[in-house]
């Protein structure tokens, strides 16, 4: 009945020695050591970026935000919010979208890439929350909205902060079985698995709200954002765009993973990879269509024809055509022709379009009338790059040690999750 | 056994979401409560009659002294500051700007600029730690110990009133707090006390609107018939009247501050939160249940 918990596994001492505190610490310490060659081009370049980035972060905390950023009284939010948080969270939307497809709609086809996607989402949230701390003037007070030192219930940011936190916990719960497999804790894994459905449903709900909440933040800036970008529908637009942003990120990320971690992926999954990518492209195409129509409705309702023939209007068309219409055409063509390469290229174009859109709302079309425009300093960009490099390092470290892309040989994914169904199978097998 | 597990999950999920929904309902309630309080409370206010202002900058000087702000580079008696349009800064909570006078070109118009203390302030609604708060007396005050420095108040404020100490490793939001501590003691703010011409008139907002209307009514040639702040951004404690249209006196930021209150802009979204917290999990559980049933049957067929 307990197929995955056969007696030897259940009773066996963990081969990692992680079932005592001492053993756990020793195991984790030994795993912290890097595997493979240390001096590689990627490691050297990203290492330098991270080192300089850390130095910049020290400067920022010692001398204030103005020492590193180009923020001003006119532009309180720069790219640390506009790119790291507002754009980054959209790209992390792949996690809840795939969870919905695999756990709720039960399309098991996408299961092979689910763990990596959720891990990516989890890491993205951890690192973006970290990047957010850099931007806060008084980061030591960040606990205030959590511990109840004056709850600002009426604030959208309060809602976003809480959902951010809770969703990160949900993602951790979803990732946790892999951690338990790595530590060889079968019992803990079993209970963690039981929490998955709850975490998934709670997680999707939270995602819906904070993805749209990120857009709702800008509702209060109604007189500061260019009318072509400002709309009362921003929350819905942010939610829908997070679906195709997330999916195109999953396409791009899994393409890279499949190259870099080739040895980890079993041949069966490798064969189904094209099929998975085409499926993801279909999902992204659907969301793109929905988004396109929402944008058109907004445009027509706002009577913004006159805005089109202005510099900001041309810029808006760049975003609409380059980031939405071209991806729609290319995805459609790629799906019809079953062309994996084109799907991957289009995913990158779509991702760029999303970056453009989020930066437009938070930075470029924000106070488009201001005399002194905000441009990020090289240091802001550098720190952003350092945060991304750190995230890649963390992802690589985890994938190199935990069963994320592969399956743990001792913990095969059960075909029949429910013991009763296993019973039926057994009964039928004995009857034969 | 399957059903028990599912039942348990369903129970756990629904209880959790119900609890959260109850919590989520609070923001919506809070938003309307603030609106209600604003509607029936008689706030203090300030009537700035720009036709009376002579540009002496006594208000700037008094504000500087009252708030113990650093000494400015140019003294308060120099007129050279009028050569460019100034904005408030973390070191200057109020500034006087000069505008050309179309009616009498040799008599320029001077207009003060500072926090307008909205009836329903966007900044206080935006603040997730209530560092900015609307007091029952009217001033929007700042509690610096709560602030975490997210600067969402700056993004939200339609008038760009909150300013930030970007050069400090431990920065604060800086803005006019309407000398709240003086108002509670029954005194008037330092700036209006210092004004030699009575151009900044302190009093109950309702009375000030009456006075402003009366002045406009009695001297229609002198005043432009609009009280800036009566309805802007849902109404502000600071009211401005003058000889020209507000946009000619630097009063209309981007001309689209609007007349609706800013907290209302996010109220719709916040109202939707509890609905999503109830409907989404229910829908997702149902969908998950249906699709897993289907899969189960397929498997059975597969076995046969």
mmCIF file of C-alpha atoms in Angstrom, chain B:
data_model
loop_
_atom_site.group_PDB
_atom_site.id
_atom_site.type_symbol
_atom_site.label_atom_id
_atom_site.label_comp_id
_atom_site.label_asym_id
_atom_site.label_seq_id
_atom_site.Cartn_x
_atom_site.Cartn_y
_atom_site.Cartn_z
ATOM 1 C CA UNK B 1 -9.847 7.505 3.156
ATOM 2 C CA UNK B 2 -9.390 9.612 0.066
ATOM 3 C CA UNK B 3 -12.530 11.463 0.863
ATOM 4 C CA UNK B 4 -11.441 12.136 4.414
ATOM 5 C CA UNK B 5 -8.220 13.608 3.187
ATOM 6 C CA UNK B 6 -9.969 15.705 0.614
ATOM 7 C CA UNK B 7 -12.543 16.670 3.205
ATOM 8 C CA UNK B 8 -9.825 17.724 5.546
ATOM 9 C CA UNK B 9 -8.094 19.800 2.888
ATOM 10 C CA UNK B 10 -11.343 21.381 1.893
ATOM 11 C CA UNK B 11 -12.138 22.219 5.484
ATOM 12 C CA UNK B 12 -8.665 23.570 6.134
ATOM 13 C CA UNK B 13 -8.638 25.614 2.961
ATOM 14 C CA UNK B 14 -12.067 27.089 3.445
ATOM 15 C CA UNK B 15 -11.488 27.923 7.105
ATOM 16 C CA UNK B 16 -8.205 29.543 6.220
ATOM 17 C CA UNK B 17 -9.654 31.548 3.390
ATOM 18 C CA UNK B 18 -12.659 32.595 5.470
ATOM 19 C CA UNK B 19 -10.341 33.864 8.198
ATOM 20 C CA UNK B 20 -8.216 35.683 5.673
ATOM 21 C CA UNK B 21 -11.254 37.108 3.971
ATOM 22 C CA UNK B 22 -12.357 38.515 7.289
ATOM 23 C CA UNK B 23 -8.947 40.087 7.612
ATOM 24 C CA UNK B 24 -9.001 41.329 4.066
ATOM 25 C CA UNK B 25 -12.372 42.951 4.547
ATOM 26 C CA UNK B 26 -10.770 45.267 7.066
ATOM 27 C CA UNK B 27 -8.862 47.418 4.542
ATOM 28 C CA UNK B 28 -12.046 48.186 2.683
ATOM 29 C CA UNK B 29 -13.714 49.071 5.926
ATOM 30 C CA UNK B 30 -10.802 51.230 6.968
ATOM 31 C CA UNK B 31 -10.962 53.121 3.686
ATOM 32 C CA UNK B 32 -14.630 53.938 4.101
ATOM 33 C CA UNK B 33 -14.210 54.777 7.775
ATOM 34 C CA UNK B 34 -11.658 57.409 6.858
ATOM 35 C CA UNK B 35 -14.050 58.815 4.278
ATOM 36 C CA UNK B 36 -16.860 58.950 6.808
ATOM 37 C CA UNK B 37 -14.705 60.708 9.366
ATOM 38 C CA UNK B 38 -13.637 63.236 6.769
ATOM 39 C CA UNK B 39 -17.226 64.007 5.826
ATOM 40 C CA UNK B 40 -18.626 64.954 9.206
ATOM 41 C CA UNK B 41 -15.588 66.308 10.993
ATOM 42 C CA UNK B 42 -14.889 69.996 11.036
ATOM 43 C CA UNK B 43 -11.246 70.306 10.172
ATOM 44 C CA UNK B 44 -8.953 73.230 10.624
ATOM 45 C CA UNK B 45 -7.670 74.797 7.457
ATOM 46 C CA UNK B 46 -5.687 77.612 5.941
ATOM 47 C CA UNK B 47 -6.935 80.142 3.449
ATOM 48 C CA UNK B 48 -4.153 81.529 1.306
ATOM 49 C CA UNK B 49 -5.256 84.729 -0.374
ATOM 50 C CA UNK B 50 -2.594 85.222 -3.022
ATOM 51 C CA UNK B 51 -3.788 88.763 -3.727
ATOM 52 C CA UNK B 52 -2.600 89.763 -0.256
ATOM 53 C CA UNK B 53 0.791 88.047 -0.350
ATOM 54 C CA UNK B 54 3.727 90.454 -0.797
ATOM 55 C CA UNK B 55 6.435 87.785 -1.098
ATOM 56 C CA UNK B 56 8.197 88.717 2.148
ATOM 57 C CA UNK B 57 8.864 85.051 2.941
ATOM 58 C CA UNK B 58 8.142 85.501 6.640
ATOM 59 C CA UNK B 59 6.202 82.244 6.495
ATOM 60 C CA UNK B 60 9.280 80.433 5.162
ATOM 61 C CA UNK B 61 11.412 81.863 7.926
ATOM 62 C CA UNK B 62 8.917 81.040 10.673
ATOM 63 C CA UNK B 63 8.484 77.503 9.329
ATOM 64 C CA UNK B 64 12.243 77.037 9.240
ATOM 65 C CA UNK B 65 12.608 78.149 12.851
ATOM 66 C CA UNK B 66 9.574 76.239 14.110
ATOM 67 C CA UNK B 67 10.680 72.936 12.569
ATOM 68 C CA UNK B 68 14.379 73.483 13.391
ATOM 69 C CA UNK B 69 15.316 73.060 9.751
ATOM 70 C CA UNK B 70 18.836 73.821 8.524
ATOM 71 C CA UNK B 71 19.694 77.393 7.573
ATOM 72 C CA UNK B 72 19.150 77.949 3.819
ATOM 73 C CA UNK B 73 22.037 78.985 1.541
ATOM 74 C CA UNK B 74 20.278 82.179 0.524
ATOM 75 C CA UNK B 75 18.892 84.270 3.372
ATOM 76 C CA UNK B 76 15.144 84.765 3.699
ATOM 77 C CA UNK B 77 15.448 88.414 2.682
ATOM 78 C CA UNK B 78 16.967 87.822 -0.778
ATOM 79 C CA UNK B 79 14.678 88.215 -3.753
ATOM 80 C CA UNK B 80 16.929 86.257 -6.119
ATOM 81 C CA UNK B 81 15.161 83.020 -5.118
ATOM 82 C CA UNK B 82 12.137 84.207 -7.106
ATOM 83 C CA UNK B 83 14.033 83.961 -10.361
ATOM 84 C CA UNK B 84 13.205 80.281 -10.629
ATOM 85 C CA UNK B 85 10.242 78.179 -9.559
ATOM 86 C CA UNK B 86 11.065 76.371 -6.352
ATOM 87 C CA UNK B 87 9.623 73.195 -4.921
ATOM 88 C CA UNK B 88 9.549 72.235 -1.280
ATOM 89 C CA UNK B 89 12.543 70.201 -0.102
ATOM 90 C CA UNK B 90 13.378 68.131 2.971
ATOM 91 C CA UNK B 91 14.889 71.354 4.353
ATOM 92 C CA UNK B 92 12.070 73.729 3.391
ATOM 93 C CA UNK B 93 8.472 72.716 4.109
ATOM 94 C CA UNK B 94 7.004 75.811 2.511
ATOM 95 C CA UNK B 95 8.286 77.957 -0.341
ATOM 96 C CA UNK B 96 6.944 81.120 -1.967
ATOM 97 C CA UNK B 97 7.023 81.366 -5.764
ATOM 98 C CA UNK B 98 6.538 84.411 -7.956
ATOM 99 C CA UNK B 99 4.205 84.460 -10.958
ATOM 100 C CA UNK B 100 3.576 87.203 -13.519
ATOM 101 C CA UNK B 101 0.414 89.209 -13.026
ATOM 102 C CA UNK B 102 -1.617 89.591 -16.228
ATOM 103 C CA UNK B 103 -3.851 92.303 -14.823
ATOM 104 C CA UNK B 104 -1.126 94.476 -13.309
ATOM 105 C CA UNK B 105 2.240 93.514 -14.838
ATOM 106 C CA UNK B 106 4.241 95.547 -12.315
ATOM 107 C CA UNK B 107 2.687 93.708 -9.354
ATOM 108 C CA UNK B 108 3.711 90.036 -9.522
ATOM 109 C CA UNK B 109 1.686 87.362 -7.727
ATOM 110 C CA UNK B 110 3.238 85.316 -4.921
ATOM 111 C CA UNK B 111 1.935 81.849 -4.126
ATOM 112 C CA UNK B 112 2.896 79.580 -1.266
ATOM 113 C CA UNK B 113 3.525 75.903 -1.760
ATOM 114 C CA UNK B 114 3.487 73.143 0.870
ATOM 115 C CA UNK B 115 1.506 70.048 1.841
ATOM 116 C CA UNK B 116 -2.166 70.678 1.120
ATOM 117 C CA UNK B 117 -3.393 68.329 3.877
ATOM 118 C CA UNK B 118 -6.092 66.519 1.903
ATOM 119 C CA UNK B 119 -9.392 65.647 3.562
ATOM 120 C CA UNK B 120 -8.751 62.057 2.521
ATOM 121 C CA UNK B 121 -5.015 61.951 1.994
ATOM 122 C CA UNK B 122 -3.526 59.582 -0.542
ATOM 123 C CA UNK B 123 -0.307 59.363 1.466
ATOM 124 C CA UNK B 124 -1.968 58.187 4.677
ATOM 125 C CA UNK B 125 -4.023 55.626 2.745
ATOM 126 C CA UNK B 126 -0.913 54.447 0.932
ATOM 127 C CA UNK B 127 1.200 54.098 4.054
ATOM 128 C CA UNK B 128 1.295 50.466 5.127
ATOM 129 C CA UNK B 129 2.539 51.269 8.631
ATOM 130 C CA UNK B 130 0.399 54.332 9.323
ATOM 131 C CA UNK B 131 3.466 56.524 9.584
ATOM 132 C CA UNK B 132 1.412 59.209 7.892
ATOM 133 C CA UNK B 133 -1.865 59.835 9.615
ATOM 134 C CA UNK B 134 -4.805 62.137 9.233
ATOM 135 C CA UNK B 135 -5.508 63.716 12.601
ATOM 136 C CA UNK B 136 -9.053 64.614 13.729
ATOM 137 C CA UNK B 137 -7.986 68.269 13.691
ATOM 138 C CA UNK B 138 -7.085 68.125 10.001
ATOM 139 C CA UNK B 139 -3.279 68.058 9.732
ATOM 140 C CA UNK B 140 -1.642 65.033 8.131
ATOM 141 C CA UNK B 141 1.188 64.172 10.491
ATOM 142 C CA UNK B 142 4.207 61.898 10.211
ATOM 143 C CA UNK B 143 5.266 59.338 12.795
ATOM 144 C CA UNK B 144 8.890 58.787 11.945
ATOM 145 C CA UNK B 145 9.400 55.760 14.186
ATOM 146 C CA UNK B 146 6.970 53.684 12.152
ATOM 147 C CA UNK B 147 8.208 54.650 8.697
ATOM 148 C CA UNK B 148 10.100 52.009 6.753
ATOM 149 C CA UNK B 149 11.043 54.299 3.920
ATOM 150 C CA UNK B 150 9.141 52.691 1.013
ATOM 151 C CA UNK B 151 8.218 56.125 -0.376
ATOM 152 C CA UNK B 152 4.830 54.909 -1.586
ATOM 153 C CA UNK B 153 3.439 58.095 -0.018
ATOM 154 C CA UNK B 154 5.551 60.118 -2.464
ATOM 155 C CA UNK B 155 4.310 58.062 -5.402
ATOM 156 C CA UNK B 156 0.695 58.441 -4.270
ATOM 157 C CA UNK B 157 0.522 62.109 -3.337
ATOM 158 C CA UNK B 158 -1.153 64.026 -6.201
ATOM 159 C CA UNK B 159 0.699 67.186 -5.152
ATOM 160 C CA UNK B 160 4.123 65.583 -4.580
ATOM 161 C CA UNK B 161 4.201 66.995 -1.072
ATOM 162 C CA UNK B 162 6.251 64.386 0.832
ATOM 163 C CA UNK B 163 9.987 64.843 0.307
ATOM 164 C CA UNK B 164 12.741 62.432 1.192
ATOM 165 C CA UNK B 165 16.179 62.646 2.795
ATOM 166 C CA UNK B 166 18.049 60.721 0.117
ATOM 167 C CA UNK B 167 21.432 61.732 1.524
ATOM 168 C CA UNK B 168 20.914 60.226 4.934
ATOM 169 C CA UNK B 169 21.687 56.616 5.870
ATOM 170 C CA UNK B 170 18.672 56.871 8.188
ATOM 171 C CA UNK B 171 16.278 58.986 6.141
ATOM 172 C CA UNK B 172 12.839 60.358 6.924
ATOM 173 C CA UNK B 173 9.914 61.677 4.937
ATOM 174 C CA UNK B 174 9.809 65.439 5.357
ATOM 175 C CA UNK B 175 6.793 67.652 4.821
ATOM 176 C CA UNK B 176 4.650 70.313 6.418
ATOM 177 C CA UNK B 177 2.678 68.855 9.335
ATOM 178 C CA UNK B 178 0.562 71.992 9.753
ATOM 179 C CA UNK B 179 2.206 72.634 13.158
ATOM 180 C CA UNK B 180 -0.086 69.974 14.560
ATOM 181 C CA UNK B 181 1.303 70.275 18.088
ATOM 182 C CA UNK B 182 0.517 73.983 18.097
ATOM 183 C CA UNK B 183 -3.005 73.443 16.753
ATOM 184 C CA UNK B 184 -3.825 70.948 19.523
ATOM 185 C CA UNK B 185 -2.700 73.558 22.043
ATOM 186 C CA UNK B 186 -5.128 76.048 20.501
ATOM 187 C CA UNK B 187 -2.440 78.082 18.769
ATOM 188 C CA UNK B 188 -2.180 78.767 15.064
ATOM 189 C CA UNK B 189 0.627 77.485 12.828
ATOM 190 C CA UNK B 190 3.911 79.375 12.837
ATOM 191 C CA UNK B 191 3.566 80.521 9.214
ATOM 192 C CA UNK B 192 0.163 82.174 9.504
ATOM 193 C CA UNK B 193 1.206 83.759 12.805
ATOM 194 C CA UNK B 194 4.223 85.290 11.084
ATOM 195 C CA UNK B 195 2.304 86.570 8.039
ATOM 196 C CA UNK B 196 2.213 90.395 8.226
ATOM 197 C CA UNK B 197 -0.508 90.771 5.587
ATOM 198 C CA UNK B 198 -2.972 88.128 6.696
ATOM 199 C CA UNK B 199 -2.411 86.334 3.402
ATOM 200 C CA UNK B 200 -2.394 83.003 5.247
ATOM 201 C CA UNK B 201 -5.533 82.866 7.312
ATOM 202 C CA UNK B 202 -5.944 80.031 9.799
ATOM 203 C CA UNK B 203 -9.339 78.817 10.985
ATOM 204 C CA UNK B 204 -12.045 76.215 10.672
ATOM 205 C CA UNK B 205 -12.169 74.993 7.094
ATOM 206 C CA UNK B 206 -15.899 75.629 6.817
ATOM 207 C CA UNK B 207 -15.492 79.242 7.949
ATOM 208 C CA UNK B 208 -12.575 79.772 5.568
ATOM 209 C CA UNK B 209 -14.653 78.600 2.608
ATOM 210 C CA UNK B 210 -17.334 81.105 3.633
ATOM 211 C CA UNK B 211 -14.748 83.883 3.830
ATOM 212 C CA UNK B 212 -13.268 82.933 0.468
ATOM 213 C CA UNK B 213 -16.711 82.869 -1.183
ATOM 214 C CA UNK B 214 -17.554 86.224 0.313
ATOM 215 C CA UNK B 215 -14.335 87.800 -0.970
ATOM 216 C CA UNK B 216 -14.889 86.418 -4.462
ATOM 217 C CA UNK B 217 -18.535 87.510 -4.400
ATOM 218 C CA UNK B 218 -17.783 91.027 -3.198
ATOM 219 C CA UNK B 219 -14.915 91.705 -5.564
ATOM 220 C CA UNK B 220 -15.579 89.766 -8.752
ATOM 221 C CA UNK B 221 -13.094 91.901 -10.660
ATOM 222 C CA UNK B 222 -10.289 91.118 -8.285
ATOM 223 C CA UNK B 223 -10.728 87.392 -7.804
ATOM 224 C CA UNK B 224 -10.919 84.456 -10.169
ATOM 225 C CA UNK B 225 -14.053 82.574 -9.112
ATOM 226 C CA UNK B 226 -12.489 79.363 -7.901
ATOM 227 C CA UNK B 227 -11.414 78.192 -4.450
ATOM 228 C CA UNK B 228 -8.537 75.856 -5.139
ATOM 229 C CA UNK B 229 -8.679 73.040 -2.605
ATOM 230 C CA UNK B 230 -12.423 73.081 -2.037
ATOM 231 C CA UNK B 231 -12.883 70.045 -4.263
ATOM 232 C CA UNK B 232 -9.414 69.237 -5.634
ATOM 233 C CA UNK B 233 -8.357 65.671 -4.814
ATOM 234 C CA UNK B 234 -11.557 65.309 -2.813
ATOM 235 C CA UNK B 235 -10.963 68.546 -0.925
ATOM 236 C CA UNK B 236 -7.943 69.819 0.965
ATOM 237 C CA UNK B 237 -7.469 71.679 4.236
ATOM 238 C CA UNK B 238 -5.461 74.351 2.445
ATOM 239 C CA UNK B 239 -7.484 76.653 0.248
ATOM 240 C CA UNK B 240 -6.165 79.116 -2.297
ATOM 241 C CA UNK B 241 -7.808 82.075 -3.963
ATOM 242 C CA UNK B 242 -6.247 84.584 -6.307
ATOM 243 C CA UNK B 243 -6.608 86.935 -9.202
ATOM 244 C CA UNK B 244 -5.980 84.343 -11.913
ATOM 245 C CA UNK B 245 -6.946 80.786 -12.753
ATOM 246 C CA UNK B 246 -5.209 78.212 -10.531
ATOM 247 C CA UNK B 247 -3.061 76.835 -13.361
ATOM 248 C CA UNK B 248 -1.587 80.311 -13.881
ATOM 249 C CA UNK B 249 -0.530 80.364 -10.218
ATOM 250 C CA UNK B 250 1.242 77.005 -10.299
ATOM 251 C CA UNK B 251 -1.588 75.415 -8.365
ATOM 252 C CA UNK B 252 -2.730 72.738 -10.740
ATOM 253 C CA UNK B 253 -0.173 70.007 -10.950
ATOM 254 C CA UNK B 254 -0.538 68.537 -14.415
ATOM 255 C CA UNK B 255 -4.105 69.868 -14.524
ATOM 256 C CA UNK B 256 -5.515 66.456 -13.712
ATOM 257 C CA UNK B 257 -5.444 66.186 -9.952
ATOM 258 C CA UNK B 258 -9.189 65.732 -10.326
ATOM 259 C CA UNK B 259 -11.917 66.196 -7.763
ATOM 260 C CA UNK B 260 -12.340 62.634 -6.532
ATOM 261 C CA UNK B 261 -10.534 61.541 -3.412
ATOM 262 C CA UNK B 262 -7.459 59.435 -3.981
ATOM 263 C CA UNK B 263 -8.240 56.619 -1.520
ATOM 264 C CA UNK B 264 -11.330 55.915 -3.656
ATOM 265 C CA UNK B 265 -9.088 54.948 -6.540
ATOM 266 C CA UNK B 266 -7.888 51.834 -4.744
ATOM 267 C CA UNK B 267 -11.087 51.130 -2.812
ATOM 268 C CA UNK B 268 -12.547 49.083 -5.697
ATOM 269 C CA UNK B 269 -9.524 46.837 -5.775
ATOM 270 C CA UNK B 270 -9.497 46.403 -2.010
ATOM 271 C CA UNK B 271 -13.225 45.602 -1.990
ATOM 272 C CA UNK B 272 -12.578 42.825 -4.500
ATOM 273 C CA UNK B 273 -10.032 41.117 -2.270
ATOM 274 C CA UNK B 274 -12.436 39.297 0.081
ATOM 275 C CA UNK B 275 -14.499 38.104 -2.889
ATOM 276 C CA UNK B 276 -11.452 36.610 -4.523
ATOM 277 C CA UNK B 277 -10.434 35.020 -1.247
ATOM 278 C CA UNK B 278 -13.787 33.256 -1.031
ATOM 279 C CA UNK B 279 -14.445 32.498 -4.685
ATOM 280 C CA UNK B 280 -11.002 31.542 -5.990
ATOM 281 C CA UNK B 281 -10.200 28.732 -3.499
ATOM 282 C CA UNK B 282 -13.717 27.342 -3.827
ATOM 283 C CA UNK B 283 -13.456 27.373 -7.597
ATOM 284 C CA UNK B 284 -9.948 25.890 -7.541
ATOM 285 C CA UNK B 285 -10.936 23.091 -5.145
ATOM 286 C CA UNK B 286 -13.915 22.273 -7.309
ATOM 287 C CA UNK B 287 -11.867 22.261 -10.476
ATOM 288 C CA UNK B 288 -9.142 20.186 -8.898
ATOM 289 C CA UNK B 289 -11.745 17.701 -7.633
ATOM 290 C CA UNK B 290 -13.373 17.408 -11.059
ATOM 291 C CA UNK B 291 -10.161 16.918 -12.987
ATOM 292 C CA UNK B 292 -8.819 14.349 -10.542
ATOM 293 C CA UNK B 293 -12.123 12.401 -10.737
ATOM 294 C CA UNK B 294 -11.813 12.350 -14.491
ATOM 295 C CA UNK B 295 -8.246 11.131 -14.321
ATOM 296 C CA UNK B 296 -9.245 8.415 -11.893
ATOM 297 C CA UNK B 297 -11.837 7.065 -14.340
ATOM 298 C CA UNK B 298 -9.401 7.168 -17.211
ATOM 299 C CA UNK B 299 -6.956 5.201 -15.151
ATOM 300 C CA UNK B 300 -9.599 2.630 -14.381
ATOM 301 C CA UNK B 301 -10.393 2.259 -18.037
ATOM 302 C CA UNK B 302 -6.713 1.942 -18.679
ATOM 303 C CA UNK B 303 -6.532 -0.944 -16.233
ATOM 304 C CA UNK B 304 -9.370 -2.750 -17.936
#
